[in-house]
GROMACS .gro file of C-alpha atoms in nm:
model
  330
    1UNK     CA    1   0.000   0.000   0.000
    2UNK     CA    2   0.137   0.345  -0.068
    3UNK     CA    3   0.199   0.560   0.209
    4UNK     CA    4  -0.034   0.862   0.286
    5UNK     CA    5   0.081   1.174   0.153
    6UNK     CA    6   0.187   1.399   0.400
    7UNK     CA    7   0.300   1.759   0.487
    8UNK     CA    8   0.664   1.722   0.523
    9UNK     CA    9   0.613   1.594   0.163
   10UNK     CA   10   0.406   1.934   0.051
   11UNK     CA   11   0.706   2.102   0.205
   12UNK     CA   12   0.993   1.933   0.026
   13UNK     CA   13   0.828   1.960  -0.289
   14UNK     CA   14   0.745   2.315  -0.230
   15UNK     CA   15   1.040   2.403  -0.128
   16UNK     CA   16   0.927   2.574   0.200
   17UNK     CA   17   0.894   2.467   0.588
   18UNK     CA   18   0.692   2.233   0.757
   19UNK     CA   19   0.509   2.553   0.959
   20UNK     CA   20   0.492   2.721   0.644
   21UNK     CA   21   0.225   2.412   0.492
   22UNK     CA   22   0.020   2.389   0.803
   23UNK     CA   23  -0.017   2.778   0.807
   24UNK     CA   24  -0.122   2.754   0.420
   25UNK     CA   25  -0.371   2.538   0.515
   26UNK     CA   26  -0.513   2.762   0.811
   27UNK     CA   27  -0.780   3.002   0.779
   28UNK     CA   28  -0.646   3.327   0.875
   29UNK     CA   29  -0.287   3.199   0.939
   30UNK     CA   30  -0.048   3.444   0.821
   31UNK     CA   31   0.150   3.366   0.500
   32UNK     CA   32   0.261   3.543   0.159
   33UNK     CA   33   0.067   3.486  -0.076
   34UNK     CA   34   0.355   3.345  -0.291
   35UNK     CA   35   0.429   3.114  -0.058
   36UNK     CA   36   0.106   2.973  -0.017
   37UNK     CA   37   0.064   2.946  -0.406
   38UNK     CA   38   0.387   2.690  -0.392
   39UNK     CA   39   0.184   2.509  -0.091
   40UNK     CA   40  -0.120   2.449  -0.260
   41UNK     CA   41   0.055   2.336  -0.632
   42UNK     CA   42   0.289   2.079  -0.459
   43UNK     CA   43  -0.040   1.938  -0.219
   44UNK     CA   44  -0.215   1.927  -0.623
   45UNK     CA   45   0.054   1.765  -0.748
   46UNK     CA   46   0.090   1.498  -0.468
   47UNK     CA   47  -0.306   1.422  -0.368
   48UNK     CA   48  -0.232   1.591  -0.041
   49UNK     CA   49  -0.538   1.646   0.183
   50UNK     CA   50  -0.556   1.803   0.538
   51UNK     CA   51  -0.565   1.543   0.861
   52UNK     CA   52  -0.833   1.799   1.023
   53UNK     CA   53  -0.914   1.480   1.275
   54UNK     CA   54  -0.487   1.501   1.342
   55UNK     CA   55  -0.509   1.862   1.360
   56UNK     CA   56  -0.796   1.869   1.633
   57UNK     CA   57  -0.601   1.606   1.841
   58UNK     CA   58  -0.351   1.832   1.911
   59UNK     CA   59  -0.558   2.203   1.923
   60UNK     CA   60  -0.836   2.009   2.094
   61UNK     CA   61  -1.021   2.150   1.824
   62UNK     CA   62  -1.192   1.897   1.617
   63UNK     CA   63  -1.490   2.008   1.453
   64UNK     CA   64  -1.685   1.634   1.482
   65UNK     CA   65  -2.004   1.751   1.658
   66UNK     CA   66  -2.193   1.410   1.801
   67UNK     CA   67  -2.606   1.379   1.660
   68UNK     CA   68  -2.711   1.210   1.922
   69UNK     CA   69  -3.119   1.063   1.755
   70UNK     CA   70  -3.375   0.791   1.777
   71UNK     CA   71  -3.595   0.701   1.504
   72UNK     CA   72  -3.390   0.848   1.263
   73UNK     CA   73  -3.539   0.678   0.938
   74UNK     CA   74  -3.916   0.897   1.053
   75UNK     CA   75  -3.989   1.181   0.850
   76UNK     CA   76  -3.954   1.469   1.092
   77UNK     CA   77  -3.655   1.348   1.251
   78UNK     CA   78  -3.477   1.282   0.912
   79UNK     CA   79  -3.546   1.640   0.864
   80UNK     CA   80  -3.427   1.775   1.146
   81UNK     CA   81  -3.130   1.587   1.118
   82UNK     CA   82  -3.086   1.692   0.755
   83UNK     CA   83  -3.126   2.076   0.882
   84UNK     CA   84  -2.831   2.026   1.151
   85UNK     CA   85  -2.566   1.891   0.952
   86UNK     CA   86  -2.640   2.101   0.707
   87UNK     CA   87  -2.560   2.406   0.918
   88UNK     CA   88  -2.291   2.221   1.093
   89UNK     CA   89  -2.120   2.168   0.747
   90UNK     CA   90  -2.152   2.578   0.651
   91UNK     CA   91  -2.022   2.689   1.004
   92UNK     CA   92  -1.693   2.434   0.899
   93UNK     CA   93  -1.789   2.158   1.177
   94UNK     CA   94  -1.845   1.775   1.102
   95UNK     CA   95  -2.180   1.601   1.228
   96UNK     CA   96  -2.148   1.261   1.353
   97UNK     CA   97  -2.458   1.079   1.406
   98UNK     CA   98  -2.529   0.819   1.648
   99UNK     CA   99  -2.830   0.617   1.594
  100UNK     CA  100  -2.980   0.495   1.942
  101UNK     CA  101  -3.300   0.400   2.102
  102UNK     CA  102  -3.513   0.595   2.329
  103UNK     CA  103  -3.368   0.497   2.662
  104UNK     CA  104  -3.141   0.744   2.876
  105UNK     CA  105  -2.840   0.456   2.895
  106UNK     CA  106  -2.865   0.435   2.510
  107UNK     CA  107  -2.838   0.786   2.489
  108UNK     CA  108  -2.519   0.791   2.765
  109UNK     CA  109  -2.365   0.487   2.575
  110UNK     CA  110  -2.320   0.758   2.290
  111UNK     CA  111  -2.234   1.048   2.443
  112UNK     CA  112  -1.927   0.774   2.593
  113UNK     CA  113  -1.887   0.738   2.223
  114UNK     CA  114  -1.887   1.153   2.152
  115UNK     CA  115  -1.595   1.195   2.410
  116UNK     CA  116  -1.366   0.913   2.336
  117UNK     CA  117  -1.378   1.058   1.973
  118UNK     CA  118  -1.297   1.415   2.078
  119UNK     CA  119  -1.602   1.585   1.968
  120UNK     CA  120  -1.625   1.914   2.064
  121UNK     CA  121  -1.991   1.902   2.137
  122UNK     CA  122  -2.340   1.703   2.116
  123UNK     CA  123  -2.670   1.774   1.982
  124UNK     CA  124  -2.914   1.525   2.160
  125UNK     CA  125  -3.246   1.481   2.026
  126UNK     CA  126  -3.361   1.174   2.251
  127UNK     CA  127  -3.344   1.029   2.562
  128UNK     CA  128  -3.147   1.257   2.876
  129UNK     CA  129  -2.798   1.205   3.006
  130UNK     CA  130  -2.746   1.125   3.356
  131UNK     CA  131  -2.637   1.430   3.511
  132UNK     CA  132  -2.291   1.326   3.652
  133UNK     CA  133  -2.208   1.211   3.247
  134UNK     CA  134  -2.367   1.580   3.134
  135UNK     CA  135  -2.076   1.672   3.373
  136UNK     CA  136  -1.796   1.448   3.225
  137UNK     CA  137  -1.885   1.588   2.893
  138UNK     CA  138  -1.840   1.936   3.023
  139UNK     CA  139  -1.516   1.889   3.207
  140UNK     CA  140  -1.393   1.733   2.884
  141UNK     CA  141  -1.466   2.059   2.663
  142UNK     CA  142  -1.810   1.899   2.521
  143UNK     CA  143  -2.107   2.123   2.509
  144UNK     CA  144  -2.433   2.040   2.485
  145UNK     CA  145  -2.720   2.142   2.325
  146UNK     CA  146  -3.078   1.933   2.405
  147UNK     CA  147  -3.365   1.977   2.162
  148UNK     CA  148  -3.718   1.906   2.300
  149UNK     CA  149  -3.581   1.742   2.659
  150UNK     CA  150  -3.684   1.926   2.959
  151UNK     CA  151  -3.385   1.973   3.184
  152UNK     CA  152  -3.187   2.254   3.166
  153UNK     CA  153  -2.802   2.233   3.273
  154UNK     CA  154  -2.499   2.426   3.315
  155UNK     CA  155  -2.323   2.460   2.997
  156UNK     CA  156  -2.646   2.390   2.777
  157UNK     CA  157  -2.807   2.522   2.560
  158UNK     CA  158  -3.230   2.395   2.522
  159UNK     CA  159  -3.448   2.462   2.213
  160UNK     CA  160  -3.780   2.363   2.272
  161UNK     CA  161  -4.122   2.422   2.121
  162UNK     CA  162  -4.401   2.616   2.317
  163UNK     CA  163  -4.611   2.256   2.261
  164UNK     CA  164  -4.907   2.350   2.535
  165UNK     CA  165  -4.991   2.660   2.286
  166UNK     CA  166  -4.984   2.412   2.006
  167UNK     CA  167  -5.250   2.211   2.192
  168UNK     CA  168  -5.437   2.468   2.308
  169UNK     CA  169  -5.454   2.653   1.934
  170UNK     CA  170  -5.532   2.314   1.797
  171UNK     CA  171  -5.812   2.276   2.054
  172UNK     CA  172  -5.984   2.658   1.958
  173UNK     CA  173  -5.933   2.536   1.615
  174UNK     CA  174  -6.132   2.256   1.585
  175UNK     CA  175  -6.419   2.434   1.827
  176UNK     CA  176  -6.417   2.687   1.620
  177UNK     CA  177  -6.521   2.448   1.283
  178UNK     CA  178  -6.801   2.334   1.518
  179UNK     CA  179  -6.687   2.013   1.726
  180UNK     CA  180  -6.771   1.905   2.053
  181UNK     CA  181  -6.663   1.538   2.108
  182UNK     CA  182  -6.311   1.588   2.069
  183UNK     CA  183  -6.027   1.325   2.098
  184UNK     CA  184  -5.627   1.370   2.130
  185UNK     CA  185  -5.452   1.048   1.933
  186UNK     CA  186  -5.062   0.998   2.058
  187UNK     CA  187  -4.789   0.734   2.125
  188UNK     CA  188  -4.684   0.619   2.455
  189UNK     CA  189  -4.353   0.743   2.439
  190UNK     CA  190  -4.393   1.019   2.681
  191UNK     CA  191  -4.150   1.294   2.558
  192UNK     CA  192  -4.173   1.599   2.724
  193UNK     CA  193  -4.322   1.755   2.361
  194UNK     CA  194  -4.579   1.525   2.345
  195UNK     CA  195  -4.694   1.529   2.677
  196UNK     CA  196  -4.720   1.943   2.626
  197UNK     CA  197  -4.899   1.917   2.328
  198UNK     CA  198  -5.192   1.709   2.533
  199UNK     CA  199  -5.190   1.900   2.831
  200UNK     CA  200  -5.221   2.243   2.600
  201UNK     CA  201  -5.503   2.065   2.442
  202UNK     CA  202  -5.686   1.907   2.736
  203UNK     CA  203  -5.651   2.246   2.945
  204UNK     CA  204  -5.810   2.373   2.641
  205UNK     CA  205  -6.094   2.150   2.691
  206UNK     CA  206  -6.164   2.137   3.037
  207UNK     CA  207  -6.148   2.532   2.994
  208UNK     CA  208  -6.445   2.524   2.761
  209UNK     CA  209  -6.627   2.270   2.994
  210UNK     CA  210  -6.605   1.958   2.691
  211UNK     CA  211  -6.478   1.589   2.846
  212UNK     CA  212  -6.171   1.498   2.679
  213UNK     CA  213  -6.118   1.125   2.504
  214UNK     CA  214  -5.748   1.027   2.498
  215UNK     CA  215  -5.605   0.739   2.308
  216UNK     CA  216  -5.297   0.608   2.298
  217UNK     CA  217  -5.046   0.360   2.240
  218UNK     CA  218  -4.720   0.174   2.083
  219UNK     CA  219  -4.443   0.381   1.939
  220UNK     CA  220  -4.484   0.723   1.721
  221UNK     CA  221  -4.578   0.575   1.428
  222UNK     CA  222  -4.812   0.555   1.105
  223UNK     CA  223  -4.936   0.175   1.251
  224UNK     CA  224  -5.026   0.330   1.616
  225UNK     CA  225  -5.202   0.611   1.433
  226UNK     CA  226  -5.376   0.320   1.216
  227UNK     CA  227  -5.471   0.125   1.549
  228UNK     CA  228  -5.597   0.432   1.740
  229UNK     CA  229  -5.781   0.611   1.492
  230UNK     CA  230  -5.993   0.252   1.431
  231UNK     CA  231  -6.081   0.231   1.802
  232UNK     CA  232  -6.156   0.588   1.857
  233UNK     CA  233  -6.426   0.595   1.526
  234UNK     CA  234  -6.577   0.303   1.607
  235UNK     CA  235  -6.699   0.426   1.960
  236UNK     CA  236  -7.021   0.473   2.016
  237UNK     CA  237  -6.979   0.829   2.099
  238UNK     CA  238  -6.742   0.915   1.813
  239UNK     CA  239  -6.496   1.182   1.821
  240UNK     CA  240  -6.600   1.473   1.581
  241UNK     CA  241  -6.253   1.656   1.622
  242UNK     CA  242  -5.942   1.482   1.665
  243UNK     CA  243  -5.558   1.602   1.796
  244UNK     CA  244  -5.289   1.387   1.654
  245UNK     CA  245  -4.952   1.438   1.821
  246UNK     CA  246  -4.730   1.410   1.554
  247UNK     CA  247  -4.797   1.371   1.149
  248UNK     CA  248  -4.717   1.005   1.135
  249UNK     CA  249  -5.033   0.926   1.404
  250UNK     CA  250  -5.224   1.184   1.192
  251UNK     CA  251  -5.185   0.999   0.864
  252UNK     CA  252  -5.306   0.664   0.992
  253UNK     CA  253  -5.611   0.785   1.198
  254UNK     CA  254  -5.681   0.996   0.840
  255UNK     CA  255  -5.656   0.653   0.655
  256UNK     CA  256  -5.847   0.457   0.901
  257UNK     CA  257  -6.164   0.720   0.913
  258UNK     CA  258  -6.167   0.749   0.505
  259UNK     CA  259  -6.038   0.397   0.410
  260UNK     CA  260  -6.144   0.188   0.642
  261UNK     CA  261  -6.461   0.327   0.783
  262UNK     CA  262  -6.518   0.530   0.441
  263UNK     CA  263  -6.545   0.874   0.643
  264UNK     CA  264  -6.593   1.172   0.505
  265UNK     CA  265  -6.295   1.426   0.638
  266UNK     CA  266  -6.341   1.697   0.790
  267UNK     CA  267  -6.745   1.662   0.695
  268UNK     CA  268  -6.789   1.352   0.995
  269UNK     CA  269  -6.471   1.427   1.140
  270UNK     CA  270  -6.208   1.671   1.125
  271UNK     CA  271  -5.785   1.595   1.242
  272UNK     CA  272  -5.521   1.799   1.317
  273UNK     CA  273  -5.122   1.656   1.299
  274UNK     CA  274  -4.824   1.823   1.395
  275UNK     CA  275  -4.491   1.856   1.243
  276UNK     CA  276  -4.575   1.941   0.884
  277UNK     CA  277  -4.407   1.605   0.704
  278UNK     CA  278  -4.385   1.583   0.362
  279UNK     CA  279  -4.679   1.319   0.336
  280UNK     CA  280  -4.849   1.631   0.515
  281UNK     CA  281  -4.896   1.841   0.221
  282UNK     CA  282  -4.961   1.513  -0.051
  283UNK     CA  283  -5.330   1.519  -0.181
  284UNK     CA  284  -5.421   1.183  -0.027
  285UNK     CA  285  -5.368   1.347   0.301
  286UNK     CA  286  -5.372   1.749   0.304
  287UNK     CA  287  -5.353   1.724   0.650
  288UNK     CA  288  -5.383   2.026   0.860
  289UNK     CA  289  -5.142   2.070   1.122
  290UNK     CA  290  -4.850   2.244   1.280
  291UNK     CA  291  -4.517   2.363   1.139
  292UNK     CA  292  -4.177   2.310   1.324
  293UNK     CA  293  -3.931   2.583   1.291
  294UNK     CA  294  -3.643   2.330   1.173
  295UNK     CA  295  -3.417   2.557   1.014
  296UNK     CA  296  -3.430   2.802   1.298
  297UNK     CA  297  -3.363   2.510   1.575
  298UNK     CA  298  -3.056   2.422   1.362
  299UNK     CA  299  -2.904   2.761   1.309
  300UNK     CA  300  -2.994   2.844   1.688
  301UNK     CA  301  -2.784   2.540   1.832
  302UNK     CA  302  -2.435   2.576   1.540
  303UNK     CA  303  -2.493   2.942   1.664
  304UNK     CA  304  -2.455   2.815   2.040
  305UNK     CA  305  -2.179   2.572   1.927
  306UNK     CA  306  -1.989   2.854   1.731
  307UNK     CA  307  -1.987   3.131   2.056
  308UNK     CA  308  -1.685   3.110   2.305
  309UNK     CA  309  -1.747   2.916   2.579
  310UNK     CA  310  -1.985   2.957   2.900
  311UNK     CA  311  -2.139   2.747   3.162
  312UNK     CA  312  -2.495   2.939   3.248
  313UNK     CA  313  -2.747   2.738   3.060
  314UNK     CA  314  -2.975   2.902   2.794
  315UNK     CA  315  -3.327   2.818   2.681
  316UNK     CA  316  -3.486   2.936   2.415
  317UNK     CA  317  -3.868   2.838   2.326
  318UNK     CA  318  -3.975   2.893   1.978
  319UNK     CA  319  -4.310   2.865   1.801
  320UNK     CA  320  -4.485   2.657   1.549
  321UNK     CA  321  -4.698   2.778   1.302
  322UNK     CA  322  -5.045   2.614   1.162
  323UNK     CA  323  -5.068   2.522   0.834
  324UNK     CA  324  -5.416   2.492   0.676
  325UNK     CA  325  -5.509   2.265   0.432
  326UNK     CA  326  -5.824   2.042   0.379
  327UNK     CA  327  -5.900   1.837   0.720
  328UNK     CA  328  -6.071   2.108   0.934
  329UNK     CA  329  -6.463   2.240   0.849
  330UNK     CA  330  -6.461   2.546   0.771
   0.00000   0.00000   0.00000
């Protein structure tokens, strides 16, 4: 096998010092432009590329920022992930993701990861670290940014939805098109956005004097939304309005009412999702629902991750926005 290219080659060949490459090859460094011209012919000439990881090991700046995620392959997830590294990769920082499950030792099995490969920071999107780990990470140089958890901790920075609005807009919504037997539809996986989006909406309710139904159960998914949506249209006292936690639940109650039980939506029943999917907006579902700001969660946190350093936590709440389409009476 031939051996990797390096800089003391780029130098030779260029005819200039070892310091000379690695300062060619540094935003900001200071070199003549000359000599840099000599650096960068020679690295064309031999196939040279930059060790950033090498680089990092010794500035104990690496770049590598850790995605820590569960359900990963789900629509809104994907997107959100798609949204971070995407910033991540215009502020010059590397996103390494790190598939787990929902439980809190999954998620500190990967943060254990995120530190014994240097990262500089992680962006966790499921599950909570214990705190004494949060602490390792900090002591090590890692900061942390926690989207949708509901702990806040020194050196953190939390982005999280105002979800008991949601709820509570999504409640005025459909009482507004004229129902009165309304239902919320969710998961049982218990995340601290879900759980805000039913309290918003059952506050809502017991506000306006209306009894609540609440179904739920399995994991966030198109089948769960499938199974719930059958059991709460065949009741005898049928939902007229229904509160999906997320798009994916949305989508299956929406294809159990019109395939299934051939209902007419929103004229027997209307449903609201949340998190604006792409199978939101396709004409076999023009679901109505709720918008996440995705873009503005991922330039908040490489904002965060691009400041100098500080240990008082920060939280910052943003809002979604309703998106009308075809599912509510007008």
């Amino acid at each position: 096998m031939r051996a990797q290219v390096s800089a003391k080659d780029v130098a030779e060949l260029a005819g200039v010092s070892r310091t000379a490459v690695s300062r060619a090859f540094t935003p900001g460094a200071s070199v003549s432009s000359e000599t840099r011209a000599k650096v960068y012919e020679a690295a064309e000439k031999l196939g040279y590329q930059v060790n950033n990881l090498a680089r990092g090991l010794l500035t104990s700046k690496t770049g590598i920022v850790a995605l820590i995620a569960a359900e990963i392959n789900t629509p809104y997830r994907s997107t959100l992930l798609a949204a971070l590294s995407s910033q991540l990769q215009a502020a010059d920082k590397v996103g390494m993701l790190i598939n787990t499950d929902r439980s809190d030792e999954s998620v500190a099995q990967a943060l254990r990861q995120a530190i014994s490969y240097r990262t500089e920071a992680a962006i966790i999107l499921s599950g909570m670290p214990d705190t004494s780990l949060a602490e390792i990470c900090l002591r090590n140089g890692m900061r942390l940014v926690l989207i949708n958890r509901d702990e806040e901790r020194a050196g953190t920075l939390q982005l999280r939805l105002d979800d008991a609005a949601a709820g509570r807009q999504a409640f005025a919504a459909l009482f507004a098109a004229g129902c009165r037997r309304m239902a919320f539809a969710s998961s049982l996986a218990g995340t601290p956005s879900l759980e805000d989006r039913r309290k918003g909406f059952a506050a809502a309710a017991a506000d306006a004097g209306l009894a609540l139904i609440e179904d739920a159960s399995g994991m966030t998914s198109y089948q769960t939304g499938l199974d719930v949506g059958m059991r709460l249209l065949t009741r005898p006292d049928r939902p007229d309005g229904i509160f999906c936690s997320t798009d994916l639940i949305a989508c299956g109650v929406l294809d159990a009412a019109r395939q299934r039980l051939k209902l007419r939506v929103p004229e027997d029943v209307s449903i609201i999702g949340f998190d604006d999917i792409e199978q939101a907006d396709w004409d076999s579902y023009n679901l109505t629902t709720f918008s996440q700001p995705v873009d503005d969660f991922a330039k908040a946190a490489v904002s965060y991750l691009s400041e100098p350093g500080h240990n008082e936590p920060r939280s910052i709440i943003l809002s979604s926005r309703m998106v009308w389409r075809k599912t509510v009476r007008d």
